[in-house]
Amino acid sequence: MKVITRRSARTVIGLLASLAIIAAVAGPAIASHVDVSVTNVGEVAVGETVAIPVALRTTNGTPLAGTVVTFYLHMAFAGVEGEAQIGRVVTDASGVASLAYRPRLAGHHELRMEYVAAGGTDIESTTTVIEVTGGAQLYHSPAGVDVPGVGVELLMVVLATVWTILFWVVLRIVAIARAGGEAGDAGLEARR
């Protein structure tokens, strides 16, 4: 009888320990109580500003006003890849947050929006994709040297002065070298 009781006690203790471990690892189930709708923007040209609206509502349809929505863009720069924050917008009275976004590169742009549901502590997110076409350069630099506040005439005078001094120094070095060579020849003849 003692053997059966011991086995039963071990089995029950083992099952309880397993359940405790599973409950500790799994944690509480998190259910989102927010309905999110992101309007599909479609295709956009490089440099064109587009609004990306996100509407947040509770499951019963009430708009979530005053919720901060953070927008992230997946990108790569100098061998580093990750998400960069491109803006934060607070939802209005109708629960809509809209970010004005101006893509600077053509291609597939994946945006992620993060928000914290009202009364919640966990960050929830949703994503959208924008296809950007075109290859126009957004910045065009003017030709030539542009020094603010300085006219071209003053710049030319400074450059001419610098080159004149440099040329004069070269002539002085050549004159010193010639004079040193003649004096050295005279000294050798005197020793003979």
mmCIF file of C-alpha atoms in Angstrom:
data_model
loop_
_atom_site.group_PDB
_atom_site.id
_atom_site.type_symbol
_atom_site.label_atom_id
_atom_site.label_comp_id
_atom_site.label_asym_id
_atom_site.label_seq_id
_atom_site.Cartn_x
_atom_site.Cartn_y
_atom_site.Cartn_z
ATOM 1 C CA MET A 1 0.000 0.000 0.000
ATOM 2 C CA LYS A 2 2.851 2.341 0.813
ATOM 3 C CA VAL A 3 4.399 1.797 -2.635
ATOM 4 C CA ILE A 4 1.177 2.737 -4.448
ATOM 5 C CA THR A 5 0.729 5.844 -2.263
ATOM 6 C CA ARG A 6 4.306 6.964 -2.925
ATOM 7 C CA ARG A 7 3.934 6.489 -6.686
ATOM 8 C CA SER A 8 0.627 8.357 -6.708
ATOM 9 C CA ALA A 9 2.100 11.194 -4.648
ATOM 10 C CA ARG A 10 5.117 11.447 -6.982
ATOM 11 C CA THR A 11 2.859 11.459 -10.033
ATOM 12 C CA VAL A 12 0.622 14.188 -8.603
ATOM 13 C CA ILE A 13 3.622 16.308 -7.538
ATOM 14 C CA GLY A 14 5.210 15.867 -10.981
ATOM 15 C CA LEU A 15 2.017 16.916 -12.757
ATOM 16 C CA LEU A 16 1.588 19.956 -10.499
ATOM 17 C CA ALA A 17 5.221 20.976 -11.068
ATOM 18 C CA SER A 18 4.779 20.594 -14.844
ATOM 19 C CA LEU A 19 1.642 22.732 -14.802
ATOM 20 C CA ALA A 20 3.412 25.389 -12.702
ATOM 21 C CA ILE A 21 6.315 25.516 -15.168
ATOM 22 C CA ILE A 22 3.984 25.735 -18.168
ATOM 23 C CA ALA A 23 1.958 28.525 -16.521
ATOM 24 C CA ALA A 24 5.140 30.460 -15.644
ATOM 25 C CA VAL A 25 6.618 30.161 -19.134
ATOM 26 C CA ALA A 26 3.425 30.761 -21.103
ATOM 27 C CA GLY A 27 2.289 33.781 -19.086
ATOM 28 C CA PRO A 28 -1.097 35.374 -19.477
ATOM 29 C CA ALA A 29 -2.861 35.342 -22.814
ATOM 30 C CA ILE A 30 -2.904 38.798 -24.387
ATOM 31 C CA ALA A 31 -5.879 39.719 -26.493
ATOM 32 C CA SER A 32 -6.038 42.948 -28.437
ATOM 33 C CA HIS A 33 -9.147 44.983 -27.768
ATOM 34 C CA VAL A 34 -8.407 47.377 -30.628
ATOM 35 C CA ASP A 35 -9.621 47.216 -34.214
ATOM 36 C CA VAL A 36 -7.011 48.765 -36.512
ATOM 37 C CA SER A 37 -7.603 49.825 -40.076
ATOM 38 C CA VAL A 38 -4.815 51.142 -42.285
ATOM 39 C CA THR A 39 -5.770 52.642 -45.622
ATOM 40 C CA ASN A 40 -3.773 51.120 -48.466
ATOM 41 C CA VAL A 41 -1.891 53.980 -50.097
ATOM 42 C CA GLY A 42 -0.961 52.079 -53.237
ATOM 43 C CA GLU A 43 1.734 53.329 -55.582
ATOM 44 C CA VAL A 44 3.554 56.622 -54.923
ATOM 45 C CA ALA A 45 6.266 58.491 -56.852
ATOM 46 C CA VAL A 46 9.609 59.431 -55.290
ATOM 47 C CA GLY A 47 9.353 62.842 -53.626
ATOM 48 C CA GLU A 48 5.550 62.844 -53.559
ATOM 49 C CA THR A 49 4.079 63.491 -50.100
ATOM 50 C CA VAL A 50 1.446 60.948 -49.129
ATOM 51 C CA ALA A 51 -0.787 60.696 -46.041
ATOM 52 C CA ILE A 52 -0.770 57.369 -44.204
ATOM 53 C CA PRO A 53 -3.949 57.199 -42.083
ATOM 54 C CA VAL A 54 -4.398 54.704 -39.240
ATOM 55 C CA ALA A 55 -7.797 54.371 -37.529
ATOM 56 C CA LEU A 56 -7.965 52.894 -34.014
ATOM 57 C CA ARG A 57 -11.299 51.784 -32.523
ATOM 58 C CA THR A 58 -12.333 49.574 -29.652
ATOM 59 C CA THR A 59 -14.057 46.299 -30.470
ATOM 60 C CA ASN A 60 -17.441 47.940 -29.860
ATOM 61 C CA GLY A 61 -16.635 50.712 -32.415
ATOM 62 C CA THR A 62 -15.686 53.598 -30.099
ATOM 63 C CA PRO A 63 -12.790 55.670 -31.527
ATOM 64 C CA LEU A 64 -9.575 55.734 -29.478
ATOM 65 C CA ALA A 65 -8.848 59.464 -29.253
ATOM 66 C CA GLY A 66 -5.546 60.688 -27.788
ATOM 67 C CA THR A 67 -3.576 57.516 -28.519
ATOM 68 C CA VAL A 68 0.016 58.037 -29.655
ATOM 69 C CA VAL A 69 0.870 56.148 -32.846
ATOM 70 C CA THR A 70 4.582 55.819 -33.677
ATOM 71 C CA PHE A 71 5.566 55.150 -37.292
ATOM 72 C CA TYR A 72 8.711 53.163 -38.186
ATOM 73 C CA LEU A 73 10.299 52.531 -41.585
ATOM 74 C CA HIS A 74 12.464 49.496 -42.297
ATOM 75 C CA MET A 75 15.683 50.720 -43.915
ATOM 76 C CA ALA A 76 19.377 50.012 -44.453
ATOM 77 C CA PHE A 77 22.242 52.514 -44.321
ATOM 78 C CA ALA A 78 26.023 51.966 -44.324
ATOM 79 C CA GLY A 79 25.673 48.234 -43.759
ATOM 80 C CA VAL A 80 23.270 48.635 -40.814
ATOM 81 C CA GLU A 81 19.727 47.398 -41.234
ATOM 82 C CA GLY A 82 16.780 48.080 -38.954
ATOM 83 C CA GLU A 83 13.807 50.301 -38.252
ATOM 84 C CA ALA A 84 13.982 54.086 -38.037
ATOM 85 C CA GLN A 85 11.303 56.177 -36.383
ATOM 86 C CA ILE A 86 9.837 58.547 -38.961
ATOM 87 C CA GLY A 87 7.123 60.195 -36.888
ATOM 88 C CA ARG A 88 4.652 60.239 -34.010
ATOM 89 C CA VAL A 89 1.038 61.270 -34.353
ATOM 90 C CA VAL A 90 -1.765 61.455 -31.771
ATOM 91 C CA THR A 91 -5.174 60.167 -32.824
ATOM 92 C CA ASP A 92 -7.906 62.787 -33.151
ATOM 93 C CA ALA A 93 -11.480 62.625 -31.825
ATOM 94 C CA SER A 94 -12.435 60.149 -34.554
ATOM 95 C CA GLY A 95 -9.522 57.844 -33.639
ATOM 96 C CA VAL A 96 -7.504 58.588 -36.784
ATOM 97 C CA ALA A 97 -3.786 59.375 -36.880
ATOM 98 C CA SER A 98 -2.354 60.432 -40.234
ATOM 99 C CA LEU A 99 1.356 60.821 -41.000
ATOM 100 C CA ALA A 100 2.600 62.841 -43.984
ATOM 101 C CA TYR A 101 5.372 60.724 -45.513
ATOM 102 C CA ARG A 102 7.664 61.686 -48.410
ATOM 103 C CA PRO A 103 9.641 58.709 -49.760
ATOM 104 C CA ARG A 104 13.150 59.503 -50.960
ATOM 105 C CA LEU A 105 14.006 56.152 -52.571
ATOM 106 C CA ALA A 106 12.177 53.982 -55.072
ATOM 107 C CA GLY A 107 11.216 50.450 -54.096
ATOM 108 C CA HIS A 108 9.270 48.487 -51.507
ATOM 109 C CA HIS A 109 8.704 50.470 -48.262
ATOM 110 C CA GLU A 110 7.468 48.563 -45.218
ATOM 111 C CA LEU A 111 6.060 50.769 -42.457
ATOM 112 C CA ARG A 112 5.191 49.598 -38.961
ATOM 113 C CA MET A 113 2.861 51.512 -36.647
ATOM 114 C CA GLU A 114 3.007 51.016 -32.858
ATOM 115 C CA TYR A 115 0.418 52.073 -30.299
ATOM 116 C CA VAL A 116 -0.625 51.267 -26.722
ATOM 117 C CA ALA A 117 -4.299 50.455 -26.342
ATOM 118 C CA ALA A 118 -6.264 52.565 -23.861
ATOM 119 C CA GLY A 119 -5.868 51.125 -20.387
ATOM 120 C CA GLY A 120 -3.251 48.688 -21.629
ATOM 121 C CA THR A 121 0.464 48.455 -21.022
ATOM 122 C CA ASP A 122 1.531 46.285 -23.943
ATOM 123 C CA ILE A 123 2.656 47.784 -27.236
ATOM 124 C CA GLU A 124 0.662 46.582 -30.223
ATOM 125 C CA SER A 125 1.598 47.095 -33.858
ATOM 126 C CA THR A 126 0.407 46.780 -37.428
ATOM 127 C CA THR A 127 2.174 47.119 -40.773
ATOM 128 C CA THR A 128 1.521 48.452 -44.241
ATOM 129 C CA VAL A 129 3.458 48.417 -47.491
ATOM 130 C CA ILE A 130 3.974 51.269 -49.952
ATOM 131 C CA GLU A 131 5.367 50.770 -53.445
ATOM 132 C CA VAL A 132 7.439 53.778 -54.541
ATOM 133 C CA THR A 133 8.242 54.307 -58.222
ATOM 134 C CA GLY A 134 10.584 56.643 -60.048
ATOM 135 C CA GLY A 135 14.219 57.475 -59.712
ATOM 136 C CA ALA A 136 14.295 61.260 -59.706
ATOM 137 C CA GLN A 137 16.952 62.904 -57.601
ATOM 138 C CA LEU A 138 15.349 65.083 -54.926
ATOM 139 C CA TYR A 139 18.288 67.434 -54.372
ATOM 140 C CA HIS A 140 20.119 69.280 -57.147
ATOM 141 C CA SER A 141 23.257 71.215 -56.208
ATOM 142 C CA PRO A 142 24.190 74.316 -58.181
ATOM 143 C CA ALA A 143 27.420 74.282 -60.183
ATOM 144 C CA GLY A 144 30.482 76.165 -58.972
ATOM 145 C CA VAL A 145 31.687 77.349 -55.602
ATOM 146 C CA ASP A 146 29.183 79.271 -53.520
ATOM 147 C CA VAL A 147 30.665 81.115 -50.540
ATOM 148 C CA PRO A 148 27.876 82.973 -48.736
ATOM 149 C CA GLY A 149 28.553 86.677 -48.185
ATOM 150 C CA VAL A 150 31.668 86.767 -50.376
ATOM 151 C CA GLY A 151 31.699 88.061 -53.928
ATOM 152 C CA VAL A 152 33.660 86.322 -56.664
ATOM 153 C CA GLU A 153 35.938 89.365 -57.006
ATOM 154 C CA LEU A 154 37.154 89.125 -53.402
ATOM 155 C CA LEU A 155 37.755 85.404 -53.815
ATOM 156 C CA MET A 156 39.846 86.024 -56.957
ATOM 157 C CA VAL A 157 41.932 88.707 -55.183
ATOM 158 C CA VAL A 158 42.691 86.327 -52.306
ATOM 159 C CA LEU A 159 43.639 83.507 -54.692
ATOM 160 C CA ALA A 160 45.867 85.823 -56.772
ATOM 161 C CA THR A 161 47.631 87.048 -53.611
ATOM 162 C CA VAL A 162 48.268 83.499 -52.389
ATOM 163 C CA TRP A 163 49.674 82.387 -55.770
ATOM 164 C CA THR A 164 51.864 85.522 -55.999
ATOM 165 C CA ILE A 165 53.374 84.854 -52.565
ATOM 166 C CA LEU A 166 53.936 81.197 -53.459
ATOM 167 C CA PHE A 167 55.660 82.125 -56.750
ATOM 168 C CA TRP A 168 57.855 84.719 -54.949
ATOM 169 C CA VAL A 169 58.929 82.088 -52.356
ATOM 170 C CA VAL A 170 59.894 79.661 -55.133
ATOM 171 C CA LEU A 171 61.995 82.380 -56.827
ATOM 172 C CA ARG A 172 63.738 83.153 -53.509
ATOM 173 C CA ILE A 173 64.571 79.461 -52.987
ATOM 174 C CA VAL A 174 66.032 79.221 -56.493
ATOM 175 C CA ALA A 175 68.098 82.403 -55.910
ATOM 176 C CA ILE A 176 69.420 81.073 -52.588
ATOM 177 C CA ALA A 177 70.321 77.747 -54.192
ATOM 178 C CA ARG A 178 72.250 79.493 -56.992
ATOM 179 C CA ALA A 179 74.070 81.776 -54.560
ATOM 180 C CA GLY A 180 74.969 78.819 -52.370
ATOM 181 C CA GLY A 181 76.297 76.890 -55.364
ATOM 182 C CA GLU A 182 78.569 79.769 -56.461
ATOM 183 C CA ALA A 183 79.889 80.262 -52.925
ATOM 184 C CA GLY A 184 80.552 76.541 -52.610
ATOM 185 C CA ASP A 185 82.531 76.523 -55.876
ATOM 186 C CA ALA A 186 84.634 79.487 -54.674
ATOM 187 C CA GLY A 187 85.395 77.710 -51.401
ATOM 188 C CA LEU A 188 86.576 74.575 -53.207
ATOM 189 C CA GLU A 189 88.950 76.576 -55.430
ATOM 190 C CA ALA A 190 90.426 78.336 -52.384
ATOM 191 C CA ARG A 191 91.261 75.005 -50.710
ATOM 192 C CA ARG A 192 93.146 73.668 -53.714
#
